[in-house]
Coordinates of C-alpha atoms and ligand atoms in Angstrom, one line a residue:
M1 CA -46.7 -173.3 178.9
E2 CA -43.6 -171.9 179.4
I3 CA -41.5 -173.8 177.3
T4 CA -37.4 -173.7 178.6
R5 CA -35.1 -175.7 177.0
N6 CA -36.3 -178.2 178.9
T7 CA -39.9 -178.5 176.7
R8 CA -39.4 -181.6 174.8
L9 CA -40.3 -180.7 170.5
K10 CA -43.3 -182.4 170.4
D11 CA -44.7 -180.3 172.6
V12 CA -43.2 -177.1 171.3
I13 CA -45.6 -177.3 168.4
R14 CA -48.2 -177.5 170.2
T15 CA -48.5 -174.5 170.6
A16 CA -49.6 -171.7 167.7
S17 CA -46.0 -169.2 168.1
G18 CA -44.2 -172.8 168.7
H19 CA -45.6 -174.7 165.7
D20 CA -45.0 -172.0 162.9
T21 CA -41.5 -171.2 164.8
V22 CA -40.1 -174.6 164.3
A23 CA -42.3 -174.8 161.5
R24 CA -40.4 -172.0 159.0
L25 CA -37.2 -173.3 160.6
L26 CA -37.6 -176.9 159.8
Y27 CA -39.2 -175.5 155.7
S28 CA -36.0 -173.0 155.9
L29 CA -34.1 -176.0 155.5
G30 CA -36.4 -178.0 153.4
L31 CA -37.7 -180.7 155.8
D32 CA -40.7 -181.1 157.5
L33 CA -42.7 -180.8 160.6
D34 CA -43.7 -184.1 160.3
L35 CA -39.4 -184.8 161.6
I36 CA -40.7 -183.9 164.3
T37 CA -44.7 -185.6 165.2
N38 CA -43.9 -188.8 163.2
T39 CA -39.7 -190.0 164.5
P40 CA -38.1 -190.0 167.6
I41 CA -36.8 -186.4 167.3
G42 CA -40.1 -185.6 168.6
L43 CA -39.2 -187.1 172.1
L44 CA -35.3 -184.9 172.0
K45 CA -35.9 -181.3 174.1
L46 CA -34.9 -177.8 172.9
G47 CA -32.0 -178.0 174.9
A48 CA -30.5 -180.3 173.0
L49 CA -30.4 -178.8 169.5
E50 CA -28.3 -176.2 171.3
K51 CA -25.6 -179.2 172.5
L52 CA -26.2 -181.9 168.7
S53 CA -25.8 -178.0 166.7
F54 CA -21.9 -177.8 167.9
G55 CA -21.8 -174.4 168.0
K56 CA -24.0 -173.0 165.3
I57 CA -26.9 -172.7 167.1
S58 CA -25.1 -170.4 170.6
S59 CA -26.9 -169.7 173.4
S60 CA -28.2 -166.4 172.8
F61 CA -30.1 -167.9 169.4
M62 CA -31.0 -170.2 171.8
D63 CA -32.7 -167.7 174.4
A64 CA -34.2 -165.6 171.4
F65 CA -35.8 -168.9 170.3
I66 CA -37.6 -169.2 173.2
R67 CA -38.9 -165.6 173.8
I68 CA -40.7 -166.0 170.4
L69 CA -41.4 -169.9 171.5
N70 CA -43.1 -167.7 174.1
S71 CA -44.2 -164.4 172.9
L72 CA -48.0 -166.0 172.3
G73 CA -49.0 -168.8 174.7
E74 CA -51.3 -171.4 174.5
S75 CA -53.5 -170.6 171.2
E76 CA -57.6 -169.4 172.6
F77 CA -58.9 -170.0 169.1
S78 CA -61.4 -173.1 169.1
N79 CA -60.1 -176.1 167.7
E80 CA -63.0 -177.5 166.8
P81 CA -64.4 -178.6 163.8
G82 CA -67.0 -175.8 162.5
Q83 CA -69.6 -175.8 159.9
T84 CA -67.8 -173.8 157.7
G85 CA -70.6 -170.2 157.3
I86 CA -70.8 -168.5 153.8
A87 CA -69.8 -164.8 153.6
W88 CA -69.8 -163.1 150.0
W89 CA -65.5 -163.0 150.3
K90 CA -65.5 -166.4 149.9
E91 CA -66.9 -166.8 146.8
A92 CA -65.9 -163.6 145.2
V93 CA -62.9 -163.3 142.9
F94 CA -60.8 -160.9 143.9
Y95 CA -58.8 -158.5 141.2
Q96 CA -55.8 -156.6 142.4
V97 CA -55.4 -153.3 140.5
Y98 CA -52.0 -151.6 141.1
P99 CA -53.3 -148.3 139.8
R100 CA -50.0 -147.3 138.9
S101 CA -49.6 -149.0 135.6
F102 CA -53.5 -150.1 135.2
K103 CA -54.3 -147.8 132.6
D104 CA -53.9 -143.9 132.2
S105 CA -56.3 -142.3 131.2
N106 CA -54.7 -138.3 130.7
G107 CA -52.2 -139.5 128.3
D108 CA -49.5 -138.4 131.3
G109 CA -47.9 -141.7 131.3
I110 CA -49.5 -143.3 134.7
G111 CA -52.3 -145.1 135.8
D112 CA -54.8 -143.0 137.4
I113 CA -58.0 -143.7 138.6
K114 CA -60.0 -142.7 135.5
G115 CA -58.6 -145.4 133.5
I116 CA -59.4 -148.0 136.3
I117 CA -63.0 -146.5 136.0
E118 CA -62.2 -147.5 131.8
K119 CA -62.0 -150.6 132.8
L120 CA -64.3 -151.7 135.0
D121 CA -66.1 -154.0 132.6
Y122 CA -63.3 -155.8 132.0
I123 CA -63.4 -157.0 135.2
K124 CA -66.6 -157.9 134.8
Y125 CA -65.8 -159.7 131.4
L126 CA -63.1 -161.3 133.3
G127 CA -65.7 -162.8 136.1
A128 CA -63.8 -160.8 139.0
D129 CA -66.8 -160.2 141.9
A130 CA -64.3 -157.6 143.6
V131 CA -61.5 -155.0 143.5
W132 CA -57.9 -154.3 146.0
C133 CA -57.5 -151.1 144.7
S134 CA -53.1 -150.6 145.7
P135 CA -52.7 -147.0 147.5
F136 CA -54.0 -144.2 145.7
F137 CA -53.9 -141.2 148.5
D138 CA -51.8 -138.4 148.4
S139 CA -48.2 -139.7 148.7
P140 CA -45.1 -138.4 147.8
N141 CA -44.5 -141.6 145.6
A142 CA -41.0 -143.2 148.1
D143 CA -42.4 -146.3 147.2
N144 CA -44.9 -146.3 144.5
G145 CA -48.3 -145.1 147.0
Y146 CA -47.0 -147.1 150.1
D147 CA -45.3 -143.6 152.0
I148 CA -49.0 -142.0 152.3
R149 CA -48.7 -138.6 152.8
D150 CA -52.4 -138.0 153.4
Y151 CA -54.8 -140.8 154.1
R152 CA -58.2 -138.3 153.2
S153 CA -56.7 -137.0 150.0
V154 CA -56.5 -138.8 146.3
M155 CA -52.4 -138.5 144.8
A156 CA -52.8 -135.3 142.1
E157 CA -51.5 -137.8 139.3
F158 CA -53.7 -140.4 140.4
G159 CA -56.8 -138.1 140.2
T160 CA -59.5 -136.5 142.9
L161 CA -61.1 -138.0 145.4
D162 CA -64.7 -137.3 143.1
D163 CA -63.0 -139.6 140.3
V164 CA -62.7 -142.5 144.0
K165 CA -66.0 -141.5 144.6
Q166 CA -66.7 -141.9 141.1
L167 CA -65.1 -145.5 141.5
I168 CA -66.8 -146.5 144.6
K169 CA -70.2 -145.6 142.2
E170 CA -69.4 -147.4 139.1
C171 CA -68.1 -150.6 141.3
H172 CA -71.0 -150.8 142.9
D173 CA -73.4 -150.2 139.2
R174 CA -71.5 -153.7 138.2
D175 CA -72.1 -155.7 141.5
I176 CA -67.9 -155.5 142.0
R177 CA -67.1 -154.4 145.3
L178 CA -64.0 -152.1 146.6
I179 CA -61.5 -152.9 148.6
I180 CA -59.2 -150.1 149.3
D181 CA -55.1 -150.8 150.9
L182 CA -54.8 -149.0 154.0
V183 CA -50.9 -147.9 155.0
M184 CA -52.0 -148.9 158.7
N185 CA -47.8 -148.9 159.4
H186 CA -46.7 -146.2 159.0
T187 CA -47.1 -142.9 157.3
S188 CA -44.6 -140.8 155.0
D189 CA -42.0 -138.7 156.3
E190 CA -44.1 -136.0 154.5
H191 CA -47.1 -136.5 156.5
E192 CA -48.3 -133.7 158.9
W193 CA -48.3 -135.5 161.4
F194 CA -44.3 -136.4 161.3
R195 CA -43.9 -132.9 160.3
K196 CA -45.4 -131.3 163.4
A197 CA -42.9 -134.0 165.8
L198 CA -39.8 -132.0 163.5
C199 CA -41.1 -129.0 164.6
G200 CA -41.0 -130.3 168.9
D201 CA -44.6 -131.4 168.6
E202 CA -44.6 -133.2 171.5
K203 CA -48.7 -134.6 170.8
Y204 CA -46.4 -135.6 167.0
R205 CA -43.4 -136.7 168.7
G206 CA -44.9 -139.3 170.5
Y207 CA -47.2 -140.7 167.0
Y208 CA -43.7 -141.9 165.9
M209 CA -40.7 -144.2 167.5
W210 CA -36.9 -142.8 168.4
S211 CA -34.3 -143.3 169.9
K212 CA -31.1 -141.7 171.0
K213 CA -29.2 -144.9 170.0
P214 CA -30.7 -147.2 167.5
N215 CA -30.7 -151.1 168.2
N216 CA -29.5 -153.6 165.0
W217 CA -32.9 -153.7 163.4
T218 CA -32.3 -154.0 159.8
S219 CA -34.7 -152.4 157.1
F220 CA -36.9 -154.6 154.3
F221 CA -35.0 -152.1 151.7
S222 CA -31.5 -152.3 153.5
G223 CA -29.2 -151.0 155.4
S224 CA -30.8 -150.2 159.5
A225 CA -34.0 -149.1 160.0
W226 CA -33.1 -145.8 161.9
K227 CA -32.6 -142.5 160.1
Y228 CA -30.9 -140.1 161.5
F229 CA -33.3 -136.1 162.1
P230 CA -31.0 -133.8 162.6
Q231 CA -34.2 -131.5 163.7
A232 CA -34.9 -133.9 166.3
G233 CA -31.9 -135.0 167.3
E234 CA -32.8 -138.5 167.3
Y235 CA -32.7 -141.5 165.4
A236 CA -37.0 -142.2 163.5
L237 CA -37.4 -145.8 163.6
H238 CA -38.5 -147.2 158.8
L239 CA -38.8 -151.4 158.3
F240 CA -39.2 -150.1 154.7
A241 CA -37.8 -147.1 152.6
D242 CA -36.4 -144.2 154.9
K243 CA -39.1 -141.8 154.1
Q244 CA -42.3 -144.2 155.3
I245 CA -41.7 -143.5 159.7
D246 CA -43.4 -146.4 161.9
L247 CA -46.1 -145.4 164.1
N248 CA -46.1 -145.6 167.6
W249 CA -49.1 -148.2 167.6
D250 CA -48.5 -148.3 171.4
N251 CA -50.1 -144.3 171.6
P252 CA -54.0 -144.4 171.8
D253 CA -54.0 -141.9 169.9
V254 CA -52.1 -143.0 166.7
R255 CA -54.8 -146.3 167.1
K256 CA -57.8 -144.0 167.0
E257 CA -56.7 -141.6 164.1
M258 CA -56.8 -144.1 161.8
Y259 CA -59.9 -145.9 162.7
D260 CA -61.1 -142.5 162.1
I261 CA -59.7 -143.1 158.7
A262 CA -60.5 -146.2 157.8
G263 CA -64.4 -145.0 159.0
F264 CA -63.9 -141.9 156.5
W265 CA -63.2 -144.5 153.7
L266 CA -66.5 -146.2 154.8
D267 CA -68.7 -144.0 155.0
L268 CA -67.5 -143.1 151.2
G269 CA -68.4 -146.5 150.5
V270 CA -65.9 -148.8 150.6
D271 CA -66.1 -152.7 150.8
G272 CA -63.1 -153.1 153.2
F273 CA -59.4 -152.6 152.9
R274 CA -56.4 -154.9 152.1
L275 CA -54.0 -154.2 155.4
D276 CA -50.8 -152.6 154.7
V277 CA -48.3 -155.3 156.4
V278 CA -50.4 -155.1 159.0
S279 CA -48.9 -157.5 161.5
F280 CA -46.1 -155.4 161.9
I281 CA -48.1 -152.3 164.1
S282 CA -47.0 -153.9 167.1
K283 CA -43.4 -153.8 168.8
T284 CA -41.9 -156.0 171.9
E285 CA -42.1 -152.6 174.5
G286 CA -38.4 -150.9 174.8
L287 CA -37.4 -152.0 171.3
P288 CA -34.9 -154.2 172.0
D289 CA -31.5 -155.7 169.3
G290 CA -33.0 -158.3 167.1
D291 CA -30.5 -162.2 167.5
P292 CA -28.3 -161.9 165.0
T293 CA -29.0 -165.5 163.9
V294 CA -32.6 -165.7 163.9
G295 CA -31.6 -162.3 161.5
S296 CA -30.1 -163.8 159.2
L297 CA -32.2 -167.1 158.9
M298 CA -35.0 -164.7 158.1
G299 CA -33.3 -162.3 156.1
F300 CA -33.9 -159.2 158.2
T301 CA -32.5 -158.3 161.6
G302 CA -35.2 -157.5 165.1
I303 CA -37.7 -159.2 162.7
E304 CA -39.1 -161.5 166.0
H305 CA -39.8 -158.5 168.1
Y306 CA -43.0 -157.1 165.6
F307 CA -43.9 -159.9 163.1
H308 CA -46.2 -161.1 165.5
G309 CA -45.9 -158.8 167.7
P310 CA -47.5 -158.9 171.8
H311 CA -50.8 -156.3 171.1
L312 CA -50.7 -157.6 167.6
D313 CA -54.2 -159.5 168.5
E314 CA -55.4 -156.7 170.8
Y315 CA -55.4 -154.3 168.3
L316 CA -56.9 -155.6 165.6
R317 CA -59.5 -157.2 167.9
E318 CA -60.1 -152.9 168.7
F319 CA -60.2 -152.3 164.8
N320 CA -62.2 -154.1 164.5
R321 CA -64.8 -153.6 167.8
E322 CA -64.5 -150.0 166.3
V323 CA -64.6 -150.1 163.0
L324 CA -64.7 -153.1 161.0
S325 CA -67.7 -154.5 162.9
P326 CA -70.5 -151.8 162.9
Y327 CA -70.1 -151.3 159.0
G328 CA -69.7 -154.9 158.5
A329 CA -67.2 -154.5 156.5
Y330 CA -64.5 -156.8 154.8
T331 CA -60.1 -156.9 155.8
V332 CA -57.3 -159.1 154.4
G333 CA -54.0 -158.6 156.4
E334 CA -50.6 -158.2 155.0
C335 CA -48.7 -160.1 157.1
P336 CA -45.5 -161.8 155.7
G337 CA -43.7 -164.9 158.2
N338 CA -47.4 -165.7 160.1
G339 CA -47.5 -169.0 160.0
I340 CA -50.6 -171.3 160.4
M341 CA -51.5 -171.1 163.8
M342 CA -50.4 -167.7 164.3
S343 CA -52.9 -166.9 161.6
R344 CA -55.3 -168.9 162.8
M345 CA -55.5 -165.8 165.5
I346 CA -55.6 -163.7 163.5
T347 CA -58.4 -164.6 161.4
G348 CA -60.4 -167.5 163.3
D349 CA -63.9 -166.5 163.1
D350 CA -64.9 -166.6 166.9
R351 CA -61.4 -164.8 167.2
G352 CA -63.1 -161.0 165.5
E353 CA -60.1 -159.4 163.7
L354 CA -59.5 -159.8 160.6
S355 CA -61.0 -161.5 158.1
Q356 CA -58.5 -163.3 155.5
L357 CA -55.1 -163.0 155.6
F358 CA -51.5 -162.9 152.8
S359 CA -49.1 -165.4 154.2
F360 CA -46.3 -166.1 152.0
D361 CA -44.1 -168.7 152.4
H362 CA -45.5 -170.2 149.6
I363 CA -44.9 -168.1 146.9
E364 CA -40.6 -168.6 147.3
N365 CA -39.3 -172.0 147.6
P366 CA -37.3 -173.4 150.8
G367 CA -34.3 -171.5 151.9
K368 CA -34.4 -169.1 149.5
K369 CA -35.7 -165.4 148.9
R370 CA -36.6 -163.4 146.4
F371 CA -33.3 -162.3 144.7
D372 CA -32.6 -165.7 145.0
V373 CA -30.5 -166.4 141.1
Y374 CA -32.7 -169.5 140.5
D375 CA -35.7 -171.4 139.0
F376 CA -38.9 -171.6 141.4
D377 CA -39.6 -175.5 141.3
L378 CA -43.3 -175.4 141.6
R379 CA -43.1 -179.1 143.2
K380 CA -41.5 -177.5 146.6
M381 CA -44.6 -175.7 147.6
V382 CA -47.1 -178.2 146.8
P383 CA -46.4 -178.9 151.1
E384 CA -47.0 -175.3 151.6
L385 CA -50.4 -175.3 149.4
V386 CA -52.0 -179.1 150.8
R387 CA -51.0 -177.6 154.5
W388 CA -53.2 -174.0 154.2
Q389 CA -56.1 -176.2 153.1
T390 CA -56.2 -179.2 155.4
E391 CA -54.5 -177.6 158.9
Y392 CA -56.3 -174.3 158.8
S393 CA -59.4 -175.0 159.8
D394 CA -62.7 -174.8 159.5
H395 CA -62.6 -171.4 161.3
C396 CA -60.4 -169.8 158.6
W397 CA -60.7 -169.1 155.0
P398 CA -57.7 -168.8 152.4
T399 CA -56.5 -167.0 150.0
L400 CA -54.9 -168.7 147.3
F401 CA -52.5 -166.2 145.0
F402 CA -49.1 -166.5 143.5
E403 CA -48.7 -163.0 141.9
N404 CA -49.1 -159.5 143.3
H405 CA -47.5 -155.8 143.4
D406 CA -44.1 -157.1 145.1
N407 CA -43.4 -160.5 143.1
P408 CA -41.6 -161.3 139.8
R409 CA -44.4 -162.7 137.3
I410 CA -45.3 -166.9 138.5
C411 CA -44.9 -168.1 134.5
S412 CA -41.2 -166.6 134.6
K413 CA -40.0 -167.4 138.2
A414 CA -41.0 -171.0 137.5
D415 CA -39.4 -171.4 133.7
H416 CA -36.8 -169.3 132.4
T417 CA -36.8 -169.8 129.3
G418 CA -40.4 -168.8 128.9
R419 CA -41.0 -172.2 126.6
Y420 CA -44.3 -173.4 128.9
R421 CA -45.7 -169.7 130.0
V422 CA -49.5 -170.2 128.6
Q423 CA -49.2 -173.3 130.0
I424 CA -47.9 -172.7 133.7
S425 CA -50.1 -168.9 133.6
K426 CA -53.3 -171.7 132.8
L427 CA -51.9 -174.2 135.6
I428 CA -51.9 -171.7 138.1
A429 CA -55.4 -171.2 137.3
V430 CA -56.4 -173.7 138.3
L431 CA -55.1 -174.3 141.2
L432 CA -56.5 -170.5 141.7
F433 CA -59.8 -171.5 141.0
T434 CA -60.2 -175.4 142.3
L435 CA -58.2 -175.0 146.0
K436 CA -60.2 -174.3 149.3
G437 CA -60.0 -170.4 149.1
T438 CA -60.6 -166.6 147.7
P439 CA -58.5 -166.2 145.3
Y440 CA -56.7 -163.0 144.1
V441 CA -55.6 -162.7 140.2
Y442 CA -52.9 -159.8 139.7
Q443 CA -53.2 -158.0 137.4
G444 CA -52.3 -158.8 133.9
G445 CA -51.6 -162.9 135.6
E446 CA -54.9 -163.5 133.5
L447 CA -53.3 -163.2 130.4
G448 CA -49.8 -165.0 131.4
M449 CA -47.9 -161.3 131.1
T450 CA -44.4 -162.3 131.8
D451 CA -40.8 -160.5 133.6
Y452 CA -39.6 -158.0 131.7
P453 CA -36.1 -157.8 129.9
F454 CA -33.8 -155.7 132.1
R455 CA -30.7 -155.2 131.1
D456 CA -29.5 -151.6 132.4
L457 CA -30.3 -150.4 136.1
S458 CA -31.6 -146.8 134.6
E459 CA -34.7 -149.1 133.5
Y460 CA -35.7 -150.1 137.7
R461 CA -38.0 -147.8 139.4
D462 CA -38.9 -149.6 142.2
V463 CA -36.8 -148.5 146.1
E464 CA -36.3 -151.9 146.7
S465 CA -34.5 -153.1 143.9
L466 CA -32.2 -149.8 144.1
N467 CA -31.1 -149.8 147.2
Y468 CA -30.6 -153.5 146.8
F469 CA -28.1 -152.9 143.9
R470 CA -26.6 -150.3 146.1
E471 CA -25.8 -152.2 149.2
K472 CA -24.9 -156.0 146.9
T473 CA -22.7 -153.6 145.2
S474 CA -21.3 -151.2 148.1
C475 CA -19.9 -155.0 150.4
G476 CA -18.3 -156.1 147.0
V477 CA -20.7 -158.4 145.1
A478 CA -19.9 -157.5 141.2
E479 CA -22.3 -155.4 138.9
D480 CA -23.0 -157.7 136.4
E481 CA -23.9 -160.7 139.5
A482 CA -25.9 -158.3 141.0
M483 CA -28.0 -157.0 137.9
K484 CA -28.8 -160.8 137.9
M485 CA -30.4 -161.0 141.4
L486 CA -32.5 -157.3 140.2
L487 CA -33.7 -159.4 136.8
Y488 CA -34.5 -162.5 139.5
G489 CA -36.5 -160.9 142.1
S490 CA -36.8 -157.7 141.9
R491 CA -40.4 -156.0 142.2
D492 CA -40.9 -154.0 138.8
H493 CA -41.2 -156.5 136.8
A494 CA -45.2 -156.4 138.7
R495 CA -45.2 -153.2 137.8
T496 CA -45.3 -152.7 134.2
P497 CA -47.8 -151.2 132.3
M498 CA -51.0 -154.0 132.0
Q499 CA -50.9 -154.8 128.2
W500 CA -54.2 -153.6 126.6
S501 CA -53.4 -154.0 123.1
S502 CA -51.0 -154.2 120.5
G503 CA -51.1 -150.8 120.0
K504 CA -49.3 -147.5 121.2
N505 CA -47.9 -148.7 124.3
A506 CA -49.5 -151.4 124.4
G507 CA -52.5 -149.4 124.8
F508 CA -51.8 -148.5 128.4
S509 CA -51.2 -144.5 127.7
D510 CA -51.0 -142.0 124.8
S511 CA -47.5 -141.5 126.2
A512 CA -44.0 -142.8 127.4
P513 CA -45.2 -145.1 130.4
W514 CA -43.5 -144.3 133.7
I515 CA -41.5 -147.0 133.7
G516 CA -40.7 -149.7 130.5
V517 CA -43.8 -151.7 128.3
N518 CA -42.7 -154.9 128.1
P519 CA -41.9 -155.8 124.7
N520 CA -43.9 -158.9 124.4
Y521 CA -47.2 -157.3 124.8
T522 CA -47.4 -157.2 120.4
E523 CA -48.6 -160.8 121.5
I524 CA -49.1 -160.9 125.2
N525 CA -52.1 -158.3 125.5
A526 CA -55.1 -158.4 126.8
E527 CA -57.2 -157.6 123.0
A528 CA -55.5 -160.8 120.9
E529 CA -56.8 -162.9 123.7
A530 CA -60.3 -162.2 124.0
A531 CA -60.5 -163.1 120.1
D532 CA -58.7 -166.5 121.0
P533 CA -60.1 -169.4 122.4
G534 CA -56.7 -171.3 123.6
S535 CA -55.7 -167.8 125.4
V536 CA -55.1 -168.0 128.6
L537 CA -57.3 -165.0 129.1
N538 CA -60.5 -167.8 128.1
C539 CA -59.0 -169.9 130.3
Y540 CA -59.4 -168.0 133.2
R541 CA -62.3 -166.9 132.3
S542 CA -63.5 -170.6 132.3
L543 CA -62.3 -171.5 135.4
I544 CA -64.1 -168.7 137.0
S545 CA -67.2 -169.2 135.6
L546 CA -67.0 -173.6 136.2
R547 CA -65.8 -172.1 139.7
K548 CA -69.4 -170.2 139.8
T549 CA -71.1 -172.9 138.7
H550 CA -69.6 -175.6 140.8
R551 CA -70.1 -174.4 144.3
T552 CA -68.2 -177.5 145.7
L553 CA -65.2 -175.8 144.3
I554 CA -65.7 -173.4 146.4
Y555 CA -67.3 -175.3 149.5
G556 CA -66.8 -178.6 148.6
S557 CA -64.0 -180.3 151.4
F558 CA -60.5 -180.7 150.1
R559 CA -58.3 -184.2 150.1
K560 CA -54.6 -184.6 148.8
I561 CA -54.7 -187.3 146.6
R562 CA -50.3 -189.5 147.3
T563 CA -49.1 -189.4 144.2
S564 CA -45.7 -189.0 143.4
K565 CA -43.4 -185.8 144.1
N566 CA -44.3 -184.6 140.5
L567 CA -48.1 -184.3 140.7
L568 CA -50.1 -182.4 143.0
V569 CA -53.5 -184.3 142.5
Y570 CA -56.1 -183.9 144.5
E571 CA -60.0 -183.6 145.4
R572 CA -62.6 -181.6 146.5
S573 CA -66.0 -182.8 147.4
G574 CA -69.8 -181.8 148.0
D575 CA -72.8 -182.3 146.3
E576 CA -70.3 -183.3 143.3
N577 CA -66.7 -184.7 143.1
F578 CA -64.2 -183.0 141.2
T579 CA -60.2 -184.5 141.2
V580 CA -57.4 -182.2 139.6
V581 CA -54.3 -183.8 138.5
I582 CA -51.4 -182.2 137.7
N583 CA -47.9 -182.0 136.8
L584 CA -45.6 -179.6 138.1
T585 CA -42.7 -180.3 136.3
G586 CA -41.3 -180.6 132.8
R587 CA -40.7 -183.2 131.8
R588 CA -43.8 -185.8 130.7
R589 CA -45.3 -188.1 133.7
K590 CA -47.9 -190.9 134.0
N591 CA -51.3 -189.7 134.6
P592 CA -52.3 -192.2 137.7
F593 CA -55.8 -191.7 137.2
S594 CA -57.6 -193.5 135.9
S595 CA -60.3 -192.6 134.8
D596 CA -63.1 -193.4 131.5
S597 CA -64.4 -189.3 132.3
S598 CA -62.6 -187.0 129.7
P599 CA -61.6 -184.1 131.6
V600 CA -63.7 -181.2 131.9
F601 CA -60.3 -178.8 131.4
S602 CA -57.7 -179.7 130.0
N603 CA -54.5 -176.7 129.5
Y604 CA -53.6 -178.4 126.9
P605 CA -55.9 -178.1 123.3
D606 CA -56.0 -181.5 122.4
P607 CA -56.5 -185.4 124.2
A608 CA -53.1 -187.6 125.1
D609 CA -52.6 -190.8 127.5
A610 CA -50.0 -189.2 129.4
L611 CA -49.4 -186.2 131.1
R612 CA -47.2 -183.3 129.3
P613 CA -44.7 -180.7 130.8
Y614 CA -47.1 -178.9 133.0
E615 CA -50.3 -180.1 132.6
A616 CA -53.1 -179.6 134.7
L617 CA -56.1 -181.5 134.2
I618 CA -59.9 -181.6 136.1
Y619 CA -62.5 -184.1 136.1
R620 CA -65.8 -184.1 137.7
R621 CA -67.4 -187.1 138.3
Ligands
NOJ701 C1 -46.7 -153.8 151.6 C2 -46.3 -153.5 149.9 O1 -47.6 -154.6 149.2 C3 -45.6 -153.3 149.6 O2 -45.9 -152.6 148.4 C4 -45.2 -151.9 150.5 O3 -43.1 -152.2 149.4 C5 -44.7 -152.9 151.6 N1 -45.7 -153.2 152.1 C6 -44.4 -151.4 152.9 O4 -45.4 -150.4 152.8

């Protein structure tokens, strides 16, 4: 169906891109898709919005909007109810390791591969079955390894290829699977391909995207997405840092290179990949300007030309056919901006693309961006969470996560006072291990690690934060205001060293770490928490074990029970029945679940009639 200004809104949302784009637009306005499905607004024609907005929606915005809406056409995946197949990765608990901050084995203040090996027994003790390791490849480190110089060798600071082979073996000896983080959208500007391109080698020039006159796309790390290279006499596209140059995936040689690299690592025994911003690999032909209104709504100009580009599904299918399927490799793609229906295109079991993906809408409140100064309201993520439980279809399997290396700590984000750190961290664990999907724990989340009390710009390391500060202050934002934004949104919060013990440098390293250790390590650390039955760590361990012993918590059906907006109450049903009751607020609430049975889990040590702040209970029937 071709969408035009004459298409009714209720028909627009029948297509994958229509559904997701409209849902996202409404979400950012704090509204729900029900507005279109359940009210006469659904009968309005798209063009009417332009007229009704009194100039707020321009004609060029509507053109861009209609182009996005038509970008995918009808959904091709099966809408039939299906039988959810079983798979190891649906049953596994993943643990994400950020190597630089996990464990330093050689006393240089930087985490390394041998350090990860040292701590595999801890990961096993936690109950995780698989590790996602952020990039460890040779890199000049403009973006902590997400700028790869050589995909087949290891960053010297982290160790050697032999160390990684040892890591694969040690994981497998413990029945832990290992997935590695492949960055296929861009390479470092120090990669041999780019260096050859700069020297005028035509073959390698064709690996990247060039322009004499850059379009208006902006970079995720501030400023224009184009950098001028005098040697080439042209600008090269970089959606991220200016040392991360986007590859031209329309060039079959680039795709072949990437498939060979994936094959190299699969031959070494890794079990799959986390695919960095993989949904950005295909860009609209000719790289046209982005619509400024779409840009300001989404935060980045040009995004409609690559967030689910014209050949994305085709390239993912090719990748799967050429490399992934023959090895039976697992994949989880990072797909920012993809809504549910477009995600179904990528992860449907009948589509031959990826196993799973990460979509991020639930980890920011509607209308908010990461650097906004605000307390995350847990209530506001519920509609999004529930939608992924109920509308993603039997053919797809959600990922469950609330933290990673790109986001502040969830317990701090939801409560900057720190008063309810323990309760919120445990509440998050309840969601991770009782919702349907594959849980991803980010290192330190299982300890309830918090944000770092950054005071000075010199304490930050992340290129995104430093660029953001520079951009804001150069646009007239006062320095203390800009510092506050960093304090709320910086990725460095998640990158401070893992807190292993109350010893020197939190037991992370014998020398001063590359980034500050959170001063609260004397209380919040793995050693102390292992010894405390009421700790966040032991809560994670017991919930992981509960999930493993009751397969209903994995494969059982999900049903939300309607109560008030302050609570999240749901049921997982199969051979057994679990009811989860969560108080999403910092105030006492009435417990609507009248049961004579006592809960099998509570995030408070003692029972009570009413629900206390952020209380989370699991009942089994
Ligand atoms: C997403 C990664 O998670 C992030 O850390 C990185 O900066 C960008 N992709 C660019 O590779």
